[in-house]
């Protein structure tokens, strides 16, 4: 299957080819025909599957073929994409720019935490596609800068995270302002009851596409667990980073404060690191991300919310400094490596208090994550660990092949051939 087989028009085919995309990903293969047929779509898929192109390409194609936007007419917002985080919003906007670069279709992105002047100037000049986070969108709607009355295509992205982040009321207010005649797309990595409820309020009679259930991401990624006491985690992290030839590492911390602390001790150990989390200004976040992408800093420390949607080429390794208490979060985190068709490596630290989280994670992914039993801080973890768990873990030494194992866990010289981001 090629993009041409999906009846994508020439200007977009050219742009996809310039991005280096040769074949559609499964979600693209399934969603593009549905969307080109103007059906509503309920997509169960997470970031990393290629879902941005799955919705951006058909929207661009419709907009292009409908010929309503010309430079002579004032452009109207005909497609609206809302997404929970600024980083993801920027990324989606960049994707529209990349895939639409031969179509003449204009997009812009708006998000909070920065002055609105630049955003309202661009809006005044006219755009066809608007990518937004909910708060700033409502704010600018209330100030009269944005009207949604011409929206024909509406995308709600990462619906589960929208709800986790408390955006439900904002979303309802936005939906109330949309024309009833429109094509709607709804994406969520998970589909609990409240998400299904919300999707019913937005979608007409949707076609469903489910790709890569949560577990499948985990299968692609080489994983390892290090049992370690809480107090030895900093030393273990420094030890791993110093001893492995890995170029870019994303470290997850459960809290913002924890992320800052990790950066401080890494810097003390002469390891270049920066943090990205909600307390940092938008400028600082973009700078940290830019430095990380360019290779200037080798370690980016992030909280879960800040890391949503961050798409980093050549991300070699993810380290869970803390295990998340929500098992789905683990899958999201390790999905930061192993993007699109690349494979990746994810290492998790687990202290005595986190054993229950580990159990839940292993249940969700239906895998036993290999344990690395040989590392300099294992003694601490034995002191720390409940006896029965430790015994069983000592028996289950990591396998050499399959999804990892061994002292270096096989990841020292590996570098996933990650694709260019969109
Ligand atoms: P997304 O899920 O939209 O965030 O996409 C994940 C990554 O896959 C991004 O880096 C995209 O640039 C990349 N990607 C999307 N579609 C394709 C494709 N058909 N072939 C190769 N890479 C792709």
Short mmCIF file of C-alpha atoms and ligand atoms in Angstrom, two decimals:
data_model
loop_
_atom_site.label_atom_id
_atom_site.label_comp_id
_atom_site.label_asym_id
_atom_site.label_seq_id
_atom_site.Cartn_x
_atom_site.Cartn_y
_atom_site.Cartn_z
CA UNK A 1 0.00 0.00 0.00
CA UNK A 2 1.31 3.43 -0.96
CA UNK A 3 -0.01 6.94 -0.37
CA UNK A 4 -0.89 7.06 -4.05
CA UNK A 5 -3.11 3.99 -3.60
CA UNK A 6 -4.96 6.00 -0.97
CA UNK A 7 -5.81 8.56 -3.66
CA UNK A 8 -3.83 11.35 -2.13
CA UNK A 9 -3.43 14.29 -4.48
CA UNK A 10 -0.13 15.20 -6.08
CA UNK A 11 0.84 18.30 -4.02
CA UNK A 12 0.44 16.32 -0.81
CA UNK A 13 2.17 13.22 -2.21
CA UNK A 14 5.11 15.43 -3.05
CA UNK A 15 5.25 16.81 0.48
CA UNK A 16 5.00 13.35 2.07
CA UNK A 17 7.78 12.16 -0.12
CA UNK A 18 9.87 15.18 0.92
CA UNK A 19 9.26 14.12 4.54
CA UNK A 20 10.71 10.74 3.66
CA UNK A 21 7.44 8.85 4.15
CA UNK A 22 7.33 5.94 1.77
CA UNK A 23 4.39 3.93 3.09
CA UNK A 24 1.37 4.84 5.19
CA UNK A 25 1.36 3.62 8.79
CA UNK A 26 -1.56 1.36 9.82
CA UNK A 27 -3.63 4.21 11.21
CA UNK A 28 -3.06 6.21 8.04
CA UNK A 29 -4.00 3.25 5.87
CA UNK A 30 -7.23 2.75 7.77
CA UNK A 31 -8.27 6.33 8.49
CA UNK A 32 -7.45 8.18 5.28
CA UNK A 33 -10.10 6.45 3.11
CA UNK A 34 -12.74 6.93 5.83
CA UNK A 35 -11.92 10.60 6.12
CA UNK A 36 -11.71 11.21 2.39
CA UNK A 37 -15.24 9.78 2.25
CA UNK A 38 -16.23 12.49 4.72
CA UNK A 39 -17.18 10.15 7.54
CA UNK A 40 -16.71 10.95 11.22
CA UNK A 41 -13.96 8.97 12.88
CA UNK A 42 -13.38 7.57 16.35
CA UNK A 43 -9.69 6.71 16.49
CA UNK A 44 -8.20 4.70 19.29
CA UNK A 45 -4.53 5.49 18.79
CA UNK A 46 -1.75 7.21 20.56
CA UNK A 47 0.92 9.66 19.51
CA UNK A 48 3.72 7.85 17.74
CA UNK A 49 1.43 5.89 15.42
CA UNK A 50 1.45 8.52 12.69
CA UNK A 51 -2.01 9.75 13.60
CA UNK A 52 -1.23 13.41 12.87
CA UNK A 53 -0.77 12.69 9.18
CA UNK A 54 -3.79 10.35 9.33
CA UNK A 55 -6.02 13.36 9.98
CA UNK A 56 -3.93 16.22 8.54
CA UNK A 57 -3.59 14.74 5.06
CA UNK A 58 -7.33 14.23 4.35
CA UNK A 59 -8.19 17.62 5.86
CA UNK A 60 -5.58 19.34 3.68
CA UNK A 61 -6.86 17.45 0.67
CA UNK A 62 -10.47 18.51 1.27
CA UNK A 63 -9.46 22.11 1.85
CA UNK A 64 -7.33 22.14 -1.28
CA UNK A 65 -9.97 20.57 -3.50
CA UNK A 66 -12.78 22.74 -2.21
CA UNK A 67 -10.91 25.82 -3.43
CA UNK A 68 -12.61 28.13 -1.00
CA UNK A 69 -9.44 29.63 0.35
CA UNK A 70 -7.71 31.89 -2.05
CA UNK A 71 -5.46 34.76 -1.26
CA UNK A 72 -8.12 37.09 -2.69
CA UNK A 73 -10.79 35.99 -0.25
CA UNK A 74 -10.30 36.51 3.46
CA UNK A 75 -9.36 33.09 4.74
CA UNK A 76 -11.76 31.56 7.27
CA UNK A 77 -10.96 28.96 9.88
CA UNK A 78 -12.30 25.86 8.19
CA UNK A 79 -10.44 23.24 10.22
CA UNK A 80 -9.96 23.28 13.99
CA UNK A 81 -7.71 20.89 15.89
CA UNK A 82 -7.68 21.01 19.65
CA UNK A 83 -5.07 19.22 21.65
CA UNK A 84 -4.10 19.27 25.34
CA UNK A 85 -0.52 20.55 25.39
CA UNK A 86 1.40 23.36 23.77
CA UNK A 87 4.15 21.03 22.59
CA UNK A 88 1.72 18.78 20.82
CA UNK A 89 -0.10 21.79 19.35
CA UNK A 90 3.16 23.13 17.91
CA UNK A 91 4.01 19.74 16.53
CA UNK A 92 0.65 19.32 14.83
CA UNK A 93 0.92 22.78 13.33
CA UNK A 94 4.40 21.95 12.03
CA UNK A 95 2.97 18.80 10.48
CA UNK A 96 0.24 20.77 8.68
CA UNK A 97 2.92 23.12 7.41
CA UNK A 98 5.07 20.23 6.18
CA UNK A 99 2.31 18.15 4.57
CA UNK A 100 0.58 21.23 3.15
CA UNK A 101 3.59 23.07 1.84
CA UNK A 102 2.57 22.66 -1.82
CA UNK A 103 -1.12 23.38 -1.26
CA UNK A 104 -1.11 27.05 -0.29
CA UNK A 105 -3.20 26.21 2.78
CA UNK A 106 -2.30 28.24 5.83
CA UNK A 107 -2.31 27.13 9.42
CA UNK A 108 -1.39 28.61 12.72
CA UNK A 109 -1.11 27.49 16.31
CA UNK A 110 -2.29 29.18 19.50
CA UNK A 111 -1.60 28.21 23.11
CA UNK A 112 -1.45 29.85 26.50
CA UNK A 113 1.54 30.94 28.55
CA UNK A 114 2.75 33.47 25.98
CA UNK A 115 1.57 36.93 24.96
CA UNK A 116 -1.34 36.81 22.55
CA UNK A 117 -0.24 39.64 20.24
CA UNK A 118 1.68 37.52 17.73
CA UNK A 119 -1.13 34.98 17.64
CA UNK A 120 -3.89 37.53 17.08
CA UNK A 121 -1.85 39.25 14.34
CA UNK A 122 -1.59 35.97 12.44
CA UNK A 123 -5.28 35.27 12.96
CA UNK A 124 -6.20 38.69 11.65
CA UNK A 125 -4.30 37.99 8.44
CA UNK A 126 -6.41 34.84 8.01
CA UNK A 127 -5.76 31.10 8.32
CA UNK A 128 -7.51 27.99 7.02
CA UNK A 129 -6.43 25.64 9.79
CA UNK A 130 -6.19 26.47 13.47
CA UNK A 131 -4.41 24.25 15.99
CA UNK A 132 -5.13 25.25 19.57
CA UNK A 133 -5.06 24.33 23.20
CA UNK A 134 -8.51 24.78 24.77
CA UNK A 135 -7.84 27.61 27.24
CA UNK A 136 -6.27 30.09 24.80
CA UNK A 137 -8.83 29.20 22.13
CA UNK A 138 -11.73 30.10 24.43
CA UNK A 139 -9.94 33.20 25.58
CA UNK A 140 -9.47 34.50 22.04
CA UNK A 141 -13.01 33.47 21.09
CA UNK A 142 -14.33 35.48 24.03
CA UNK A 143 -12.28 38.48 22.95
CA UNK A 144 -13.75 38.25 19.47
CA UNK A 145 -10.55 37.28 17.63
CA UNK A 146 -11.83 33.86 16.62
CA UNK A 147 -15.12 32.71 15.18
CA UNK A 148 -15.81 29.01 14.69
CA UNK A 149 -18.81 29.50 12.44
CA UNK A 150 -16.98 28.39 9.29
CA UNK A 151 -15.41 25.26 10.76
CA UNK A 152 -16.05 22.25 8.55
CA UNK A 153 -13.46 19.87 10.06
CA UNK A 154 -13.04 19.42 13.77
CA UNK A 155 -10.42 17.24 15.46
CA UNK A 156 -10.28 16.52 19.17
CA UNK A 157 -6.87 15.03 19.80
CA UNK A 158 -5.72 13.07 22.86
CA UNK A 159 -9.18 13.18 24.40
CA UNK A 160 -8.15 11.10 27.42
CA UNK A 161 -5.46 13.59 28.33
CA UNK A 162 -7.85 16.48 27.80
CA UNK A 163 -10.06 14.98 30.49
CA UNK A 164 -7.12 14.12 32.78
CA UNK A 165 -6.06 17.75 32.56
CA UNK A 166 -9.50 19.03 33.48
CA UNK A 167 -10.43 20.49 30.08
CA UNK A 168 -13.90 18.95 29.90
CA UNK A 169 -15.82 22.19 30.50
CA UNK A 170 -13.70 24.09 28.01
CA UNK A 171 -14.26 21.39 25.42
CA UNK A 172 -18.01 21.51 25.91
CA UNK A 173 -18.00 25.28 25.47
CA UNK A 174 -16.00 24.96 22.26
CA UNK A 175 -18.25 22.26 20.83
CA UNK A 176 -21.29 24.42 21.52
CA UNK A 177 -19.88 27.05 19.15
CA UNK A 178 -19.19 24.68 16.26
CA UNK A 179 -21.53 24.41 13.28
CA UNK A 180 -23.57 21.21 13.51
CA UNK A 181 -22.77 20.35 9.90
CA UNK A 182 -19.12 19.34 10.04
CA UNK A 183 -16.82 16.36 9.87
CA UNK A 184 -15.55 15.37 13.31
CA UNK A 185 -12.58 13.29 14.34
CA UNK A 186 -11.94 12.10 17.83
CA UNK A 187 -8.68 10.51 18.95
CA UNK A 188 -7.84 8.94 22.27
CA UNK A 189 -5.24 6.39 23.32
CA UNK A 190 -7.65 4.85 25.81
CA UNK A 191 -11.42 4.53 25.69
CA UNK A 192 -12.83 4.49 29.22
CA UNK A 193 -16.57 5.20 29.69
CA UNK A 194 -16.25 8.98 30.13
CA UNK A 195 -14.32 9.23 26.86
CA UNK A 196 -16.90 7.19 25.00
CA UNK A 197 -19.59 9.49 26.45
CA UNK A 198 -17.72 12.57 25.28
CA UNK A 199 -17.18 11.09 21.82
CA UNK A 200 -20.96 10.62 21.47
CA UNK A 201 -21.47 14.33 22.05
CA UNK A 202 -19.06 15.20 19.26
CA UNK A 203 -19.39 12.55 16.59
CA UNK A 204 -22.31 11.78 14.33
CA UNK A 205 -22.18 8.20 13.16
CA UNK A 206 -18.46 7.51 13.34
CA UNK A 207 -16.40 4.76 11.83
CA UNK A 208 -14.01 3.28 14.32
CA UNK A 209 -10.31 2.70 13.84
CA UNK A 210 -8.19 1.06 16.48
CA UNK A 211 -4.50 0.73 16.00
CA UNK A 212 -1.81 -0.47 18.22
CA UNK A 213 -3.52 -1.06 21.51
CA UNK A 214 -1.38 0.11 24.40
CA UNK A 215 0.32 -3.25 24.82
CA UNK A 216 1.66 -3.35 21.29
CA UNK A 217 3.90 -0.33 21.79
CA UNK A 218 5.49 -2.07 24.72
CA UNK A 219 6.25 -5.08 22.57
CA UNK A 220 8.48 -3.06 20.25
CA UNK A 221 10.48 -1.46 23.00
CA UNK A 222 13.29 -3.24 24.76
CA UNK A 223 12.61 -2.87 28.46
CA UNK A 224 14.49 -3.44 31.70
CA UNK A 225 13.86 -2.94 35.40
CA UNK A 226 16.53 -1.95 37.92
CA UNK A 227 15.56 -2.52 41.52
CA UNK A 228 17.20 0.23 43.49
CA UNK A 229 16.58 2.09 46.72
CA UNK A 230 15.17 5.57 46.50
CA UNK A 231 18.38 7.08 47.86
CA UNK A 232 20.57 5.30 45.30
CA UNK A 233 18.55 6.36 42.27
CA UNK A 234 20.70 9.45 41.59
CA UNK A 235 23.89 7.38 41.68
CA UNK A 236 22.43 4.70 39.45
CA UNK A 237 21.26 7.27 36.94
CA UNK A 238 24.68 8.91 36.76
CA UNK A 239 26.31 5.49 36.53
CA UNK A 240 24.11 4.44 33.61
CA UNK A 241 24.52 7.71 31.73
CA UNK A 242 28.28 7.72 32.22
CA UNK A 243 28.78 4.15 31.14
CA UNK A 244 26.61 3.90 28.10
CA UNK A 245 27.17 5.23 24.63
CA UNK A 246 23.75 6.71 24.23
CA UNK A 247 23.24 10.07 22.57
CA UNK A 248 19.89 11.23 23.80
CA UNK A 249 18.07 10.16 26.90
CA UNK A 250 14.66 11.23 28.09
CA UNK A 251 14.29 10.84 31.85
CA UNK A 252 10.83 10.84 33.41
CA UNK A 253 10.14 12.24 36.82
CA UNK A 254 6.77 12.01 38.53
CA UNK A 255 7.01 15.57 39.88
CA UNK A 256 8.24 18.95 38.68
CA UNK A 257 10.33 19.38 41.80
CA UNK A 258 11.86 15.94 41.25
CA UNK A 259 12.71 16.86 37.64
CA UNK A 260 14.62 19.94 38.79
CA UNK A 261 16.47 17.89 41.39
CA UNK A 262 17.52 15.33 38.80
CA UNK A 263 18.86 18.08 36.54
CA UNK A 264 20.87 19.52 39.43
CA UNK A 265 22.63 16.30 40.31
CA UNK A 266 23.29 15.45 36.66
CA UNK A 267 24.84 18.84 36.10
CA UNK A 268 26.98 18.33 39.19
CA UNK A 269 28.20 15.10 37.58
CA UNK A 270 29.03 17.07 34.41
CA UNK A 271 26.20 15.59 32.39
CA UNK A 272 24.39 18.16 30.28
CA UNK A 273 20.73 18.10 31.22
CA UNK A 274 17.66 20.31 31.18
CA UNK A 275 14.17 19.97 32.60
CA UNK A 276 10.85 20.50 30.89
CA UNK A 277 7.70 20.81 32.99
CA UNK A 278 4.67 22.96 33.61
CA UNK A 279 6.40 25.45 35.91
CA UNK A 280 8.83 26.46 33.20
CA UNK A 281 7.93 29.30 30.88
CA UNK A 282 7.00 28.41 27.33
CA UNK A 283 10.28 29.95 26.17
CA UNK A 284 12.31 27.83 28.57
CA UNK A 285 10.47 24.70 27.48
CA UNK A 286 11.03 25.39 23.81
CA UNK A 287 14.68 26.16 24.47
CA UNK A 288 15.19 22.97 26.46
CA UNK A 289 13.52 20.96 23.73
CA UNK A 290 15.49 22.70 20.98
CA UNK A 291 18.81 22.11 22.75
CA UNK A 292 17.92 18.48 23.27
CA UNK A 293 16.90 17.95 19.65
CA UNK A 294 20.07 19.61 18.40
CA UNK A 295 22.18 17.44 20.70
CA UNK A 296 23.44 20.30 22.83
CA UNK A 297 21.99 18.69 25.93
CA UNK A 298 22.09 14.93 26.08
CA UNK A 299 19.51 14.41 28.81
CA UNK A 300 16.04 15.89 28.96
CA UNK A 301 14.17 15.42 32.22
CA UNK A 302 10.41 15.67 31.85
CA UNK A 303 7.19 15.25 33.72
CA UNK A 304 4.43 13.28 32.04
CA UNK A 305 2.28 16.20 31.01
CA UNK A 306 5.21 18.14 29.58
CA UNK A 307 6.37 15.13 27.61
CA UNK A 308 3.03 14.45 25.96
CA UNK A 309 3.43 14.60 22.27
CA UNK A 310 7.09 15.48 22.28
CA UNK A 311 8.42 13.90 19.16
CA UNK A 312 12.16 13.56 19.15
CA UNK A 313 14.17 12.03 16.35
CA UNK A 314 16.80 9.52 17.30
CA UNK A 315 15.66 9.18 20.89
CA UNK A 316 17.84 6.32 22.05
CA UNK A 317 16.68 5.73 25.55
CA UNK A 318 13.90 6.46 27.99
CA UNK A 319 14.58 6.15 31.71
CA UNK A 320 11.74 6.07 34.18
CA UNK A 321 13.43 7.55 37.22
CA UNK A 322 10.12 7.08 38.99
CA UNK A 323 7.57 4.49 38.00
CA UNK A 324 4.21 6.03 37.20
CA UNK A 325 1.26 5.04 39.37
CA UNK A 326 -1.00 4.89 36.32
CA UNK A 327 0.07 1.92 34.18
CA UNK A 328 -1.06 3.51 30.89
CA UNK A 329 1.39 6.32 31.59
CA UNK A 330 4.21 3.79 31.49
CA UNK A 331 3.20 2.80 27.97
CA UNK A 332 2.98 6.44 26.91
CA UNK A 333 6.41 7.09 28.34
CA UNK A 334 8.19 4.19 26.73
CA UNK A 335 6.42 5.08 23.48
CA UNK A 336 8.58 8.22 23.36
CA UNK A 337 11.28 5.93 22.06
CA UNK A 338 10.36 3.47 19.33
CA UNK A 339 8.45 6.07 17.31
CA UNK A 340 6.69 5.11 14.11
CA UNK A 341 8.50 1.99 12.99
CA UNK A 342 11.67 2.46 15.05
CA UNK A 343 12.47 0.33 18.08
CA UNK A 344 13.70 1.74 21.34
CA UNK A 345 14.95 1.05 24.84
CA UNK A 346 13.27 1.86 28.11
CA UNK A 347 14.80 1.40 31.55
CA UNK A 348 12.81 1.76 34.75
CA UNK A 349 14.00 2.27 38.29
CA UNK A 350 11.84 0.64 40.89
CA UNK A 351 12.17 1.23 44.61
CA UNK A 352 10.37 -0.67 47.35
CA UNK A 353 7.41 1.68 47.32
CA UNK A 354 6.95 1.29 43.59
CA UNK A 355 6.56 -2.49 43.48
CA UNK A 356 2.80 -2.24 43.31
CA UNK A 357 3.05 0.11 40.32
CA UNK A 358 5.32 -2.39 38.59
CA UNK A 359 2.79 -5.16 39.14
CA UNK A 360 0.03 -3.06 37.57
CA UNK A 361 2.24 -2.15 34.61
CA UNK A 362 3.20 -5.75 33.92
CA UNK A 363 -0.44 -6.73 34.09
CA UNK A 364 -1.42 -4.04 31.58
CA UNK A 365 1.30 -4.84 29.07
CA UNK A 366 0.96 -8.54 29.75
CA UNK A 367 4.72 -8.95 29.94
CA UNK A 368 7.23 -9.59 32.63
CA UNK A 369 9.83 -6.89 32.24
CA UNK A 370 13.36 -8.33 32.45
CA UNK A 371 15.24 -7.40 35.62
CA UNK A 372 18.87 -6.30 35.53
CA UNK A 373 20.33 -7.92 38.61
CA UNK A 374 23.93 -6.86 38.15
CA UNK A 375 24.51 -3.24 38.89
CA UNK A 376 26.51 -1.46 41.59
CA UNK A 377 23.50 -0.44 43.62
CA UNK A 378 21.73 -3.76 43.82
CA UNK A 379 22.81 -4.28 47.45
CA UNK A 380 20.85 -1.23 48.51
CA UNK A 381 17.82 -2.50 46.78
CA UNK A 382 18.06 -5.87 48.50
CA UNK A 383 18.12 -4.08 51.88
CA UNK A 384 15.19 -2.14 50.71
CA UNK A 385 13.04 -4.76 49.12
CA UNK A 386 10.38 -6.99 50.60
CA UNK A 387 12.01 -10.43 50.85
CA UNK A 388 9.55 -12.42 48.77
CA UNK A 389 9.61 -10.02 45.84
CA UNK A 390 13.38 -9.88 45.82
CA UNK A 391 13.71 -13.66 45.78
CA UNK A 392 11.40 -14.05 42.86
CA UNK A 393 13.09 -11.23 40.97
CA UNK A 394 16.57 -12.69 41.57
CA UNK A 395 15.44 -15.87 39.94
CA UNK A 396 14.12 -14.10 36.86
CA UNK A 397 17.36 -12.89 35.36
CA UNK A 398 16.90 -10.97 32.16
CA UNK A 399 16.84 -12.92 28.99
CA UNK A 400 19.57 -12.23 26.50
CA UNK A 401 17.36 -11.92 23.48
CA UNK A 402 13.81 -10.90 22.73
CA UNK A 403 12.97 -7.80 24.63
CA UNK A 404 16.28 -7.22 26.29
CA UNK A 405 18.26 -8.41 29.25
CA UNK A 406 21.86 -8.88 30.29
CA UNK A 407 24.13 -6.48 32.05
CA UNK A 408 23.95 -3.76 29.48
CA UNK A 409 20.65 -5.00 28.34
CA UNK A 410 21.86 -5.03 24.77
CA UNK A 411 21.27 -1.32 24.25
CA UNK A 412 24.75 0.09 24.43
CA UNK A 413 25.38 0.42 20.74
CA UNK A 414 21.91 0.47 19.47
CA UNK A 415 20.40 3.49 17.97
CA UNK A 416 16.86 3.33 16.70
CA UNK A 417 16.50 4.60 13.19
CA UNK A 418 13.83 7.08 14.17
CA UNK A 419 12.01 8.88 11.41
CA UNK A 420 11.96 12.53 10.82
CA UNK A 421 9.26 14.22 12.82
CA UNK A 422 6.31 15.80 11.16
P1 LIG B 1 2.51 11.04 15.22
O1 LIG B 1 1.85 9.83 15.81
O2 LIG B 1 1.63 11.76 14.28
O3 LIG B 1 3.07 11.93 16.31
O4 LIG B 1 3.75 10.54 14.34
C1 LIG B 1 4.85 9.88 14.89
C2 LIG B 1 6.09 9.99 14.03
O5 LIG B 1 5.97 9.20 12.85
C3 LIG B 1 6.41 11.39 13.56
O6 LIG B 1 7.81 11.55 13.72
C4 LIG B 1 6.04 11.39 12.09
O7 LIG B 1 6.82 12.30 11.36
C5 LIG B 1 6.34 9.97 11.71
N1 LIG B 1 5.50 9.48 10.60
C6 LIG B 1 4.18 9.71 10.40
N2 LIG B 1 3.74 9.07 9.31
C7 LIG B 1 4.80 8.41 8.79
C8 LIG B 1 4.96 7.56 7.66
N3 LIG B 1 3.96 7.24 6.84
N4 LIG B 1 6.20 7.06 7.42
C9 LIG B 1 7.21 7.35 8.25
N5 LIG B 1 7.12 8.15 9.35
C10 LIG B 1 5.92 8.67 9.62
#
